Coordinates of C-alpha atoms in Angstrom, one line a residue:
Chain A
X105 CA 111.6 79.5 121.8
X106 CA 115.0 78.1 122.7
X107 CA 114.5 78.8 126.6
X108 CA 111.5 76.7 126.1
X109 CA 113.0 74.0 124.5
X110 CA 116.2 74.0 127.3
X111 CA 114.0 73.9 129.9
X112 CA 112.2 70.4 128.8
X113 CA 114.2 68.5 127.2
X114 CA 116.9 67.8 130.1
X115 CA 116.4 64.1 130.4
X116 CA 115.0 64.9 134.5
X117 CA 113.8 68.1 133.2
X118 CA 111.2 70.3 135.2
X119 CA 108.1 69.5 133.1
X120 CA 108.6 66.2 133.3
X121 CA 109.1 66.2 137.3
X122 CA 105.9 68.2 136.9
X123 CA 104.2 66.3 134.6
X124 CA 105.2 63.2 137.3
X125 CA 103.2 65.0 140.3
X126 CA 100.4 65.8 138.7
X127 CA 100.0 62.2 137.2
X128 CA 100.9 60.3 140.2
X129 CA 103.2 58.7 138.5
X130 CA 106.5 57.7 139.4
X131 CA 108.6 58.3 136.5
X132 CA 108.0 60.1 133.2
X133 CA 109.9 60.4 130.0
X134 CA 109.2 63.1 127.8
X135 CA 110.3 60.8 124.3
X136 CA 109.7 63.2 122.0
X137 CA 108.7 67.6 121.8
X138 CA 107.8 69.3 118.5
X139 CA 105.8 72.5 117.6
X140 CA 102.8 72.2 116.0
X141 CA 102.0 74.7 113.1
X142 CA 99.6 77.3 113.6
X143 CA 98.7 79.5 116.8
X144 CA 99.9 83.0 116.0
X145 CA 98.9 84.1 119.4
X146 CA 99.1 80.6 121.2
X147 CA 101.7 77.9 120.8
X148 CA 101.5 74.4 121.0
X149 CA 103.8 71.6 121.3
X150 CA 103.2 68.0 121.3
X151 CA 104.6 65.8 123.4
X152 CA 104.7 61.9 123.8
X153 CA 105.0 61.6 127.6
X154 CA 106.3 57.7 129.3
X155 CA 104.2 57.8 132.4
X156 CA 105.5 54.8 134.2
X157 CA 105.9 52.6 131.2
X158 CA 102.3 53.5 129.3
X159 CA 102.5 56.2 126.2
X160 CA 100.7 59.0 126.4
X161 CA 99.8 61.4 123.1
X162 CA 99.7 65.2 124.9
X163 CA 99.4 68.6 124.3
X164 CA 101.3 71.6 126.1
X165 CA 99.4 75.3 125.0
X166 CA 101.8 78.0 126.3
X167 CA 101.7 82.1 125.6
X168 CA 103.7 83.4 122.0
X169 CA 106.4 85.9 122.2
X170 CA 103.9 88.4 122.6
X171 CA 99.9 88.5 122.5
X172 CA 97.0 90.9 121.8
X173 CA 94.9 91.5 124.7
X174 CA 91.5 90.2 123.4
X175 CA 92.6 86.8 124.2
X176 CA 92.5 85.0 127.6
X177 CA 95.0 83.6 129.8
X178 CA 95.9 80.0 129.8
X179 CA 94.5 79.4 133.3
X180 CA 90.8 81.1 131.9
X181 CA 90.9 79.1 128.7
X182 CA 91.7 76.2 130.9
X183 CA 88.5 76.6 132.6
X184 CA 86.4 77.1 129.4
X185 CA 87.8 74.3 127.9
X186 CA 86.8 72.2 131.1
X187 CA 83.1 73.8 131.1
X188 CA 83.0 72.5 127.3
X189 CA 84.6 69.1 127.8
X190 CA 81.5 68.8 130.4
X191 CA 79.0 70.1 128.0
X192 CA 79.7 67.3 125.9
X193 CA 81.7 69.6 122.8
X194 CA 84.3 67.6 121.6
X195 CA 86.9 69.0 122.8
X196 CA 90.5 67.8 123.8
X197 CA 89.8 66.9 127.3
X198 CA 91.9 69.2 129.8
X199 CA 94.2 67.8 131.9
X200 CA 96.3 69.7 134.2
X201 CA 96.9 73.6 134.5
X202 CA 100.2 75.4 135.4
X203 CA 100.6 79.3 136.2
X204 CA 104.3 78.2 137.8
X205 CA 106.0 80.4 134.8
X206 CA 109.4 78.3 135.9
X207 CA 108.5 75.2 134.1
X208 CA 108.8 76.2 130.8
X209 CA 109.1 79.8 131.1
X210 CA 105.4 81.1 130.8
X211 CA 102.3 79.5 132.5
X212 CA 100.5 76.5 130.3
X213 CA 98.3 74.1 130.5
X214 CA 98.1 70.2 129.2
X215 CA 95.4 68.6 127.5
X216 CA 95.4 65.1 125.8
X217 CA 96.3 65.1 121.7
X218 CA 93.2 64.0 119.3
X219 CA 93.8 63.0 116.3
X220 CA 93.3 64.7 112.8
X221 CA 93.9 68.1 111.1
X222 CA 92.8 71.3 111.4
X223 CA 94.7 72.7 108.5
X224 CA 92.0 75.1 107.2
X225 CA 92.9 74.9 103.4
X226 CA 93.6 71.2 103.1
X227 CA 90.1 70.4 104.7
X228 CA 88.1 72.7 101.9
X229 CA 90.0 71.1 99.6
X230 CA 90.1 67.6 100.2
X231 CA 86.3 66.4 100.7
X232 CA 87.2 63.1 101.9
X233 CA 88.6 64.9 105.5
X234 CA 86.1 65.2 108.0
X235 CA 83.9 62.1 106.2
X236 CA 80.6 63.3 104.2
X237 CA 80.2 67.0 103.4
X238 CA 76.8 67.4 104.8
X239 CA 76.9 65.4 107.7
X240 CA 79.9 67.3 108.5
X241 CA 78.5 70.5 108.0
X242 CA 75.3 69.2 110.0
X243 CA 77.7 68.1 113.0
X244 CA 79.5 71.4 113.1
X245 CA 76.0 73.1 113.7
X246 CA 75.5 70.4 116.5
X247 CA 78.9 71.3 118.2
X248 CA 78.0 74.9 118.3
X249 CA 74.3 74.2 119.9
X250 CA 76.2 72.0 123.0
X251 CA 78.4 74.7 123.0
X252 CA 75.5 77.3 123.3
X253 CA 73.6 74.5 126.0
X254 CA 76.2 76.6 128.1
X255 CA 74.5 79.4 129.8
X256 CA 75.4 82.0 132.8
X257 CA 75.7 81.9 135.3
X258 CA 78.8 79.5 135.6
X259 CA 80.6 79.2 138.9
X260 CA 83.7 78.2 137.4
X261 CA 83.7 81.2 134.8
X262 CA 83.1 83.9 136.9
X263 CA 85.8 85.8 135.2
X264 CA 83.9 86.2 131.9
X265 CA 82.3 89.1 132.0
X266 CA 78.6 89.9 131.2
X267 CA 78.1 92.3 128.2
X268 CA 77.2 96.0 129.7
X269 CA 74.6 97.3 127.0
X270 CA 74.1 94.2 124.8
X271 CA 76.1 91.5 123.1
X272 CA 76.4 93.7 119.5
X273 CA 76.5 97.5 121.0
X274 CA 79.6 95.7 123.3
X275 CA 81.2 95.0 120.6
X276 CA 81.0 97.9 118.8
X277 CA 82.1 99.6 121.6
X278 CA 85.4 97.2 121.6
X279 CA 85.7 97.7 117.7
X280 CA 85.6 101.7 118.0
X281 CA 88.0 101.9 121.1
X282 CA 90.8 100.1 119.6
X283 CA 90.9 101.7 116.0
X284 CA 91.3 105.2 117.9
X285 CA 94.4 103.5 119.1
X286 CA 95.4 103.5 115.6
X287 CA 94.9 106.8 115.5
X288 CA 97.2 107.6 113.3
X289 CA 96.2 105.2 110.0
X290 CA 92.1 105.9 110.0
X291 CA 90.0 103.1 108.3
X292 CA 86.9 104.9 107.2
X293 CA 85.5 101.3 105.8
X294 CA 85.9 99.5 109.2
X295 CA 83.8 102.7 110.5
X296 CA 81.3 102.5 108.0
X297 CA 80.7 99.0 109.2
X298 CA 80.6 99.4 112.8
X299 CA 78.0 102.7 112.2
X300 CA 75.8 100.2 110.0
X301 CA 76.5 97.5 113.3
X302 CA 75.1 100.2 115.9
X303 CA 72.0 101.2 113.1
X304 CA 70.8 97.6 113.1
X305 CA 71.9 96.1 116.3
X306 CA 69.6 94.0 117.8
X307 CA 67.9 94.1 120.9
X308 CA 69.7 92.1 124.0
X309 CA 68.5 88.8 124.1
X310 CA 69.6 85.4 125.5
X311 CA 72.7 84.9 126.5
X312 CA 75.1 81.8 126.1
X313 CA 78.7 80.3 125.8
X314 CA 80.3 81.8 122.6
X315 CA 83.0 80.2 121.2
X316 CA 84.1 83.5 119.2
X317 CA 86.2 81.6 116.6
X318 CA 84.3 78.8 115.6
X319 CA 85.6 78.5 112.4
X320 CA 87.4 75.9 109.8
X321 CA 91.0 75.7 110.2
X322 CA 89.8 75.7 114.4
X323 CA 88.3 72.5 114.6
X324 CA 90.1 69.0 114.1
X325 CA 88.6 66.5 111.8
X326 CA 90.0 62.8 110.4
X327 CA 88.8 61.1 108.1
X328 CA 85.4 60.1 109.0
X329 CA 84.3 63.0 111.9
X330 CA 85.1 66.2 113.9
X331 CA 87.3 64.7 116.4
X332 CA 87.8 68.4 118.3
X333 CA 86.9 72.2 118.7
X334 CA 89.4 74.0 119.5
X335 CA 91.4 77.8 120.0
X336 CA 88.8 78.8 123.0
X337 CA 90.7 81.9 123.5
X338 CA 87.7 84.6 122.7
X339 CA 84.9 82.8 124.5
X340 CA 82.3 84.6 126.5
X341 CA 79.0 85.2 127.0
X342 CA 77.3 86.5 123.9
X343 CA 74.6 86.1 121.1
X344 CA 74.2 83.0 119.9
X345 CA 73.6 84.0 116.4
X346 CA 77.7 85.4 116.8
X347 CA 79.3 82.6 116.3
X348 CA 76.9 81.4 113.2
X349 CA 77.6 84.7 111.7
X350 CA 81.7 84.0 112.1
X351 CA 81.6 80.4 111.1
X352 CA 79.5 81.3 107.3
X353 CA 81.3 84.9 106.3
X354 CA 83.6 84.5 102.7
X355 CA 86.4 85.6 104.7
X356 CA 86.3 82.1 106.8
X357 CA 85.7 79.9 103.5
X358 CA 88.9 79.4 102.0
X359 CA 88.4 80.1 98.6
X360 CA 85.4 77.6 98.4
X361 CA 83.0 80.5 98.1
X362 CA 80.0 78.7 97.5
X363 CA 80.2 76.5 100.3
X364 CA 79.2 79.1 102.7
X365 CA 79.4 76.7 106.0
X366 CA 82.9 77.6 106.7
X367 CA 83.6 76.3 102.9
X368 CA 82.8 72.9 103.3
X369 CA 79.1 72.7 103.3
X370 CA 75.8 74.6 102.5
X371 CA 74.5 76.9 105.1
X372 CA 71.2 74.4 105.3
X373 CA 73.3 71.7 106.5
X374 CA 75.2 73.7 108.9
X375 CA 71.8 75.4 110.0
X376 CA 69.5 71.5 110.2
X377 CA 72.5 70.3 112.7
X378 CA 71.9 73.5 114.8
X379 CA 68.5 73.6 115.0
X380 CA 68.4 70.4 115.7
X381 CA 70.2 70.4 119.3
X382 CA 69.5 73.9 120.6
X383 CA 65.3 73.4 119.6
X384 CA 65.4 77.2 117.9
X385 CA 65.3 78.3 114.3
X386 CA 68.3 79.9 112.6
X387 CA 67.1 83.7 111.7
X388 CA 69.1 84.4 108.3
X389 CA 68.4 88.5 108.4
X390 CA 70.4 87.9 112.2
X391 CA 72.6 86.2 110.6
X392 CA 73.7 88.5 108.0
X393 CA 74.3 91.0 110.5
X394 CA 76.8 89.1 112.7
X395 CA 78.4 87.7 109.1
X396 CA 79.1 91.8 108.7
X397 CA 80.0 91.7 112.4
X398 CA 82.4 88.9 111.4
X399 CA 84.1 90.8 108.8
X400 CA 84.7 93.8 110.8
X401 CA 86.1 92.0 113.8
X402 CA 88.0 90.1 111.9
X403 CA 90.2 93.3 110.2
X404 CA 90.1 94.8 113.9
X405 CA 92.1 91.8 115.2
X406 CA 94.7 91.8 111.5
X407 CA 95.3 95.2 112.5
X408 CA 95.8 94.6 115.7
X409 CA 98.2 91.4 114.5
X410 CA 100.0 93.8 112.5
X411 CA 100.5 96.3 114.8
X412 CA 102.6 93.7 117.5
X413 CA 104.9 93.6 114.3
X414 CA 104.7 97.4 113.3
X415 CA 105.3 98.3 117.2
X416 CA 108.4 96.3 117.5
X417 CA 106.7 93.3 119.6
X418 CA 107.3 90.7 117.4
X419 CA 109.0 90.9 113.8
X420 CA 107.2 88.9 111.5
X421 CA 106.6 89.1 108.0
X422 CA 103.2 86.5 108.6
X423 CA 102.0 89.0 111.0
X424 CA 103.4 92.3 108.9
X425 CA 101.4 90.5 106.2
X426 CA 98.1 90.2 107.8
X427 CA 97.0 93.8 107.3
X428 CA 96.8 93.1 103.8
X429 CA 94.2 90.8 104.5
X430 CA 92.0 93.6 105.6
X431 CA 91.1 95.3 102.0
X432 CA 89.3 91.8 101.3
X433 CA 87.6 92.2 104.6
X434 CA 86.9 96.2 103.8
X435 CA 85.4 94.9 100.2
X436 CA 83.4 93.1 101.7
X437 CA 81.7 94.8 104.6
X438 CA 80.7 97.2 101.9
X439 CA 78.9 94.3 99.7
X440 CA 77.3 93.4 102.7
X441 CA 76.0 96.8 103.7
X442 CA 75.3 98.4 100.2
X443 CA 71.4 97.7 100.7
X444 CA 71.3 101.8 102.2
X445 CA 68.9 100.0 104.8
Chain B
X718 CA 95.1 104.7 100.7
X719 CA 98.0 102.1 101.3
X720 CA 98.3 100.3 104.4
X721 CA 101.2 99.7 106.3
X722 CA 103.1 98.1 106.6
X723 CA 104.0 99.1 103.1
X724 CA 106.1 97.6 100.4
X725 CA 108.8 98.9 101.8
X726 CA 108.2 98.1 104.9
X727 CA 107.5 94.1 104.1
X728 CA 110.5 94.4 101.9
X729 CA 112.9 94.9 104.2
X730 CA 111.4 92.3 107.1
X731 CA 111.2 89.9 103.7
X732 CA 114.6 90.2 103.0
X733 CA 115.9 89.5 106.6
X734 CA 113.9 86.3 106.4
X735 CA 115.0 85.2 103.2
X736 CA 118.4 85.6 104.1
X737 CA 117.8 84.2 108.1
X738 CA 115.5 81.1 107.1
X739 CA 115.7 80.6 104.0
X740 CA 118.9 80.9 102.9
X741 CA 120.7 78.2 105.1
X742 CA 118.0 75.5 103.7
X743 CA 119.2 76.3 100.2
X744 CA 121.5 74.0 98.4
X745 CA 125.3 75.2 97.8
X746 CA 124.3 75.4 93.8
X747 CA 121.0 77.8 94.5
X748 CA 122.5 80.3 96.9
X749 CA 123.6 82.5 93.8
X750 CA 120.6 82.7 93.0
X751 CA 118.7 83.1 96.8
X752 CA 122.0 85.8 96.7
X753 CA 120.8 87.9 93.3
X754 CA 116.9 87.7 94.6
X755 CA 118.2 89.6 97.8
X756 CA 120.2 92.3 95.8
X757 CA 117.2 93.4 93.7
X758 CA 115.2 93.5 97.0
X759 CA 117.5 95.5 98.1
X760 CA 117.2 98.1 95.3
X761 CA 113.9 98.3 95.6
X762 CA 113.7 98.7 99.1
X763 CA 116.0 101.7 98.6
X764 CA 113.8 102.7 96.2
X765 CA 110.9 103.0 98.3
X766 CA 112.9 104.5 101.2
X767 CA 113.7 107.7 99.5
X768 CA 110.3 107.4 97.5
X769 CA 112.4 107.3 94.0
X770 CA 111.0 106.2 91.1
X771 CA 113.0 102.4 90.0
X772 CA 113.8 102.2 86.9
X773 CA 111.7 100.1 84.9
X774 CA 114.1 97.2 84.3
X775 CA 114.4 97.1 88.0
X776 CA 110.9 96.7 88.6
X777 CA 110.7 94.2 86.1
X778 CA 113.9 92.4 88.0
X779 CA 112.1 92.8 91.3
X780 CA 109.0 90.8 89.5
X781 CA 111.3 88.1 87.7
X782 CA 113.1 87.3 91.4
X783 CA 110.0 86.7 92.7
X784 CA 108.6 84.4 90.2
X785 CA 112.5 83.0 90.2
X786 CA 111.6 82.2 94.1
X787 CA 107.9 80.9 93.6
X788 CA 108.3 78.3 90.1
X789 CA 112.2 77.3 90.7
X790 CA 113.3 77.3 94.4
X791 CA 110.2 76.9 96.5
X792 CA 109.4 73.6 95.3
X793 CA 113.1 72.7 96.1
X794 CA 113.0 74.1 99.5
X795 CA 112.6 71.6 102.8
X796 CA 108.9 71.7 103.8
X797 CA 109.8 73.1 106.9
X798 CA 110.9 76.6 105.6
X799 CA 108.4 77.1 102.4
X800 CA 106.0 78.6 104.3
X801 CA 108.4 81.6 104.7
X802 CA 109.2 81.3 101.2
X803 CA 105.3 81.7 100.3
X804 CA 105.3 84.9 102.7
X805 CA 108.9 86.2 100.8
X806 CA 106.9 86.0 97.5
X807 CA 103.7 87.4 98.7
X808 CA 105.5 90.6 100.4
X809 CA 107.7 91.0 97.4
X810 CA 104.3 91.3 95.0
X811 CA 102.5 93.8 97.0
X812 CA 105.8 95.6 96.6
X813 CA 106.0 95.6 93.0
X814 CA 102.7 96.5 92.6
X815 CA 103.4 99.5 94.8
X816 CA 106.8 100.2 92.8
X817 CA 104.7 100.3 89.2
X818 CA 101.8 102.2 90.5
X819 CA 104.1 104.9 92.5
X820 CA 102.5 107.7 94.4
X821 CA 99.8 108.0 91.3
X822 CA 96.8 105.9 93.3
X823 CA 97.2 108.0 96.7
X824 CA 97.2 111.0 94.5
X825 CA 93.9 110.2 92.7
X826 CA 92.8 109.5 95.8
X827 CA 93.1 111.9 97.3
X828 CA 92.0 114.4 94.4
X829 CA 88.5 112.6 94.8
X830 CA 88.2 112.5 98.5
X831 CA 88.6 116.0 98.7
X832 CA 85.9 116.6 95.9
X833 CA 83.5 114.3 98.4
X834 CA 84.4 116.0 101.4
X835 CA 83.9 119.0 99.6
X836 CA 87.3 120.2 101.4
X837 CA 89.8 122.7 100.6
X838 CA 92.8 121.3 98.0
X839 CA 96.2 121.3 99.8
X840 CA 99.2 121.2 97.7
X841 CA 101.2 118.1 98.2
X842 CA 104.2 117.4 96.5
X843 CA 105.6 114.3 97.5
X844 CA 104.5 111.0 98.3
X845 CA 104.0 111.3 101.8
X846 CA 102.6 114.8 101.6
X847 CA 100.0 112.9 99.7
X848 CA 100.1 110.1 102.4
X849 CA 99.8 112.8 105.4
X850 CA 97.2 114.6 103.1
X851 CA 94.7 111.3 103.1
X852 CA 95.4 110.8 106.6
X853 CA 94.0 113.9 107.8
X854 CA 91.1 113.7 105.3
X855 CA 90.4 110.2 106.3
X856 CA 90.6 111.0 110.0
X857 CA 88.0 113.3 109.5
X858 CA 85.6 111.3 107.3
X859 CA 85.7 108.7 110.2
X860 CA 84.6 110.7 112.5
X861 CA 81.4 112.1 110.2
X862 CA 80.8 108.4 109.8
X863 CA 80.7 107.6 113.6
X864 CA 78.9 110.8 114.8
X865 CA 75.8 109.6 112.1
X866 CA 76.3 112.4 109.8
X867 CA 76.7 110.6 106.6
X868 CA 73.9 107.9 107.3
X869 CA 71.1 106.7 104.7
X870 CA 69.6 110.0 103.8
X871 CA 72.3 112.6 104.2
X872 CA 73.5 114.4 101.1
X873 CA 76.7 112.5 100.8
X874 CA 75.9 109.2 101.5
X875 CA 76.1 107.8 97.8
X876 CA 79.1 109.3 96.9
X877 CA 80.9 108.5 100.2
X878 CA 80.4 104.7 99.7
X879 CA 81.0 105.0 96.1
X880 CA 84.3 106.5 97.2
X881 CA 85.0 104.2 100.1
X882 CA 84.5 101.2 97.3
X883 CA 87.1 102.6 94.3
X884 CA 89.7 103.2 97.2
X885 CA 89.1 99.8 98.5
X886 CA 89.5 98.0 94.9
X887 CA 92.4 100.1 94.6
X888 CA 93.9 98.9 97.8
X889 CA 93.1 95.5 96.4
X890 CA 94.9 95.7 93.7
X891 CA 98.0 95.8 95.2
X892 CA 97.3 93.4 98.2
X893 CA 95.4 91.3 96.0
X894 CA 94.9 91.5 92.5
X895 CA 93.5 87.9 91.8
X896 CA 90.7 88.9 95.0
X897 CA 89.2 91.5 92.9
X898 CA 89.6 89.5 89.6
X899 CA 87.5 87.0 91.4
X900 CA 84.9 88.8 92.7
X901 CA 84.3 90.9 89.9
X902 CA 83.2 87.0 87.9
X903 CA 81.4 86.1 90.7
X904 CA 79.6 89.6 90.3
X905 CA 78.8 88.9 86.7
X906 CA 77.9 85.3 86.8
X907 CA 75.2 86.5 89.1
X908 CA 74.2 89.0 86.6
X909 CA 73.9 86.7 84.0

């Protein structure tokens, strides 16, 4: 993103005269701007900001080349993120918003940097990240329950939209819609799960703040704690059992299999630390059939990834290569639905 | 039935990286060899383009560049450009397991599908006859699935998933090959 970089790193450049207004302050120096890994549909930069003198550690989240439509815009995430900063999630706490695309070329917003990684691989693997296993696990399922505390209506999300028949049948719905766009490459697996979806969807019932990727490799941890949640893109209002269903699938464990809480702790853990905050019992059979949900969602959106590559949007060879992700996720929507319920 | 983008299709978006963002981190003693890596993609990828059948040797070359790039030059690499290395070697397997396997998967594939769907045999010579073949077939099953007509109960249920599940290993074994390894222990440790 040379444009990007051009436009901020003129010594008097517009973000920082930006950056100046909304502090207050009366002169900023941007001292340093690098990428940060990750963020195939987001991108993030860091940035250590002189704001009359006194360091700060920040975070500028701007639009990739090109995006799927799933995902909000930065001003909506904005809000979201606020709303959970609020709630009491740990979350990077927001700090300004900008839909001026003259800045830096596409509208962002800032937040302050938190320490720690989120590198999904390197926290399954090394146990010492994110201090003991189970308390981890146990504060992951407490993050999700403040997340859940948030219920509609919200006067400052008005633009998240209530599900029409119910949470599951909505998404369904969704699922079905966009592989007839891919009309022409038919995945009879992905339709197998979302007819098994619609033949045990549950009834509507309460509805809260989902998180929709609440997952390792999206939250931030050092050594000793979660320090932040974050990718808020997919929020909405939804079933609560939908984001406990994406955090334990195998797809979302990083080859530590039997650590089914996101691969870094047993499901009990995860479950105690829920249960816990939002005072309701985790049902596993509900659970199961958002972990199924999970799977098929999950090859939707790698198609969907693909397909910015396969259309011309965006040559990648990570995003060409995210389709063959989705014969794992095929494999194992039909482990998951074999029971011929 | 394979899914895109294919080997060929990763090949060629491989090779422009390799030689885009990975070549200019390479060290003026390893480019001859960054160099040879991208001619035996390039055979390949022409290979696939006018669905030919490589030679075996040049399969065999197409496998031994690719553990060339993973065991010799990744680890010399800058951090900043193995990840793209990673994703070279990873599209340059799926290829060669598409290369040795040929058009004989979809084929099978396509000989059993039509005994499930109980449809009428179409002839298909080439490889994307058989492709175009599976496509229609598939279209169709999907929409048997969606309308309820294959459900718990129905005559072809069984078979369908049995079906769904030997073309989805299949599919594995080229995208994946240790995946299915893996799950197939986990399967049998539970067993036992």
């Amino acid at each position: 993103m040379t444009e990007f970089y051009r436009a901020v790193q003129a010594g008097d450049s517009r973000l920082a005269r930006y950056i100046a207004r909304q502090a207050g302050a009366e002169c900023v120096t941007i001292e340093r701007i690098e990428r940060m890994s990750g963020g195939a549909i987001q991108q993030n930069y860091s940035l250590d900001v002189l704001l009359d003198r006194e360091r700060s550690e920040l975070v500028l989240r701007t639009d990739a080349q090109s995006s799927i439509d799933i995902s909000h815009s930065r001003a909506h995430e904005f809000a979201i993120l606020k709303v959970a900063y609020d709630a009491g999630v740990s979350v990077a706490e927001p700090l300004w918003l900008c839909d001026d695309p003259t800045i830096v070329g596409a509208p962002f917003f800032i937040m302050r940097r938190v320490a720690g990684t989120a590198a999904a691989a390197r926290i399954v693997r090394d146990s010492r990240l994110g201090g003991e296993r189970a308390t981890l696990a146990e504060r992951l399922g407490g993050e999700l329950a403040r997340i859940h505390a948030v219920t509609p209506p919200q006067p400052s999300l008005v633009f998240l939209a209530l599900p029409q028949a119910s949470p599951a049948l909505d998404m369904i719905a969704w699922g079905r819609a966009t592989l007839d766009r891919f009309g022409a490459t038919p995945r009879p697996v992905l339709e197998w799960g979302l007819r098994w979806l619609e033949r045990h969807a549950p009834p509507p019932g309460q509805l809260v703040l989902c998180h929709r990727d609440f997952r390792t490799g999206n939250y931030l941890v050092d050594d000793h704690r979660v320090t932040a949640i974050l990718d808020w893109e997919f929020a909405g209002w939804g079933d609560p059992t939908e984001d406990l269903g994406w955090f334990c699938p195998r797809c979302w464990r990083f080859g530590a299999a039997a650590l089914e809480a996101g691969g870094i702790g047993a499901r009990e853990a995860f479950y105690r630390g829920y249960e816990r905050l939002a005072g309701t019992r985790v049902d596993p059979a509900a659970v199961h059939y958002w972990e199924v949900a999970a799977h098929v969602r999950w090859a939707i959106v790698a198609l969907m990834q693909a397909d910015r590559h396969l259309c011309g949007a965006e040559s990648s060879l990570e995003l060409a290569l995210t389709s063959h992700i989705v014969p794992e996720l095929e494999f194992e929507i039909l482990e998951l639905t074999g029971d011929v319920r | 039935m394979r899914i895109r983008p294919t080997g060929l299709e990763l090949l060629s978006t491989a090779r422009t990286v390799l030689r885009d963002r990975v070549m200019p981190h390479v060290g003026p003693d390893q480019q001859a060899a960054v160099c040879e890596i991208e001619r035996v993609m390039a055979i390949a990828a022409n290979a696939l383009q006018f669905e030919q059948r490589l030679p075996r040797a040049d399969v065999e070359a197409l496998e031994a560049a690719r553990i060339a790039l993973r065991q010799k030059l990744l680890g010399q690499l800058p951090q900043d450009c193995q990840y793209d290395a990673r994703l070279v070697v990873k599209a340059m397997a799926i290829a060669t397991s598409e290369l040795r396997s040929g058009a004989d998967p979809e084929r099978a594939e396509l000989a059993r599908l039509t005994t499930v769907l109980d449809a009428v045999p179409q002839s298909a010579a080439s490889a994307s006859d058989v492709h175009y073949q599976l496509e229609l077939l598939y279209a169709r099953l999907c929409s048997e699935i969606r309308a309820g007509r294959l459900d718990p109960g129905s005559s072809a249920h069984a078979a369908v998933y049995g079906h769904l599940h030997a073309a989805t290993r299949q599919a594995l074994s080229e995208s994946n090959p240790a995946y299915v390894l893996s799950r197939t222990q986990a399967v049998h440790e539970t067993l036992l």
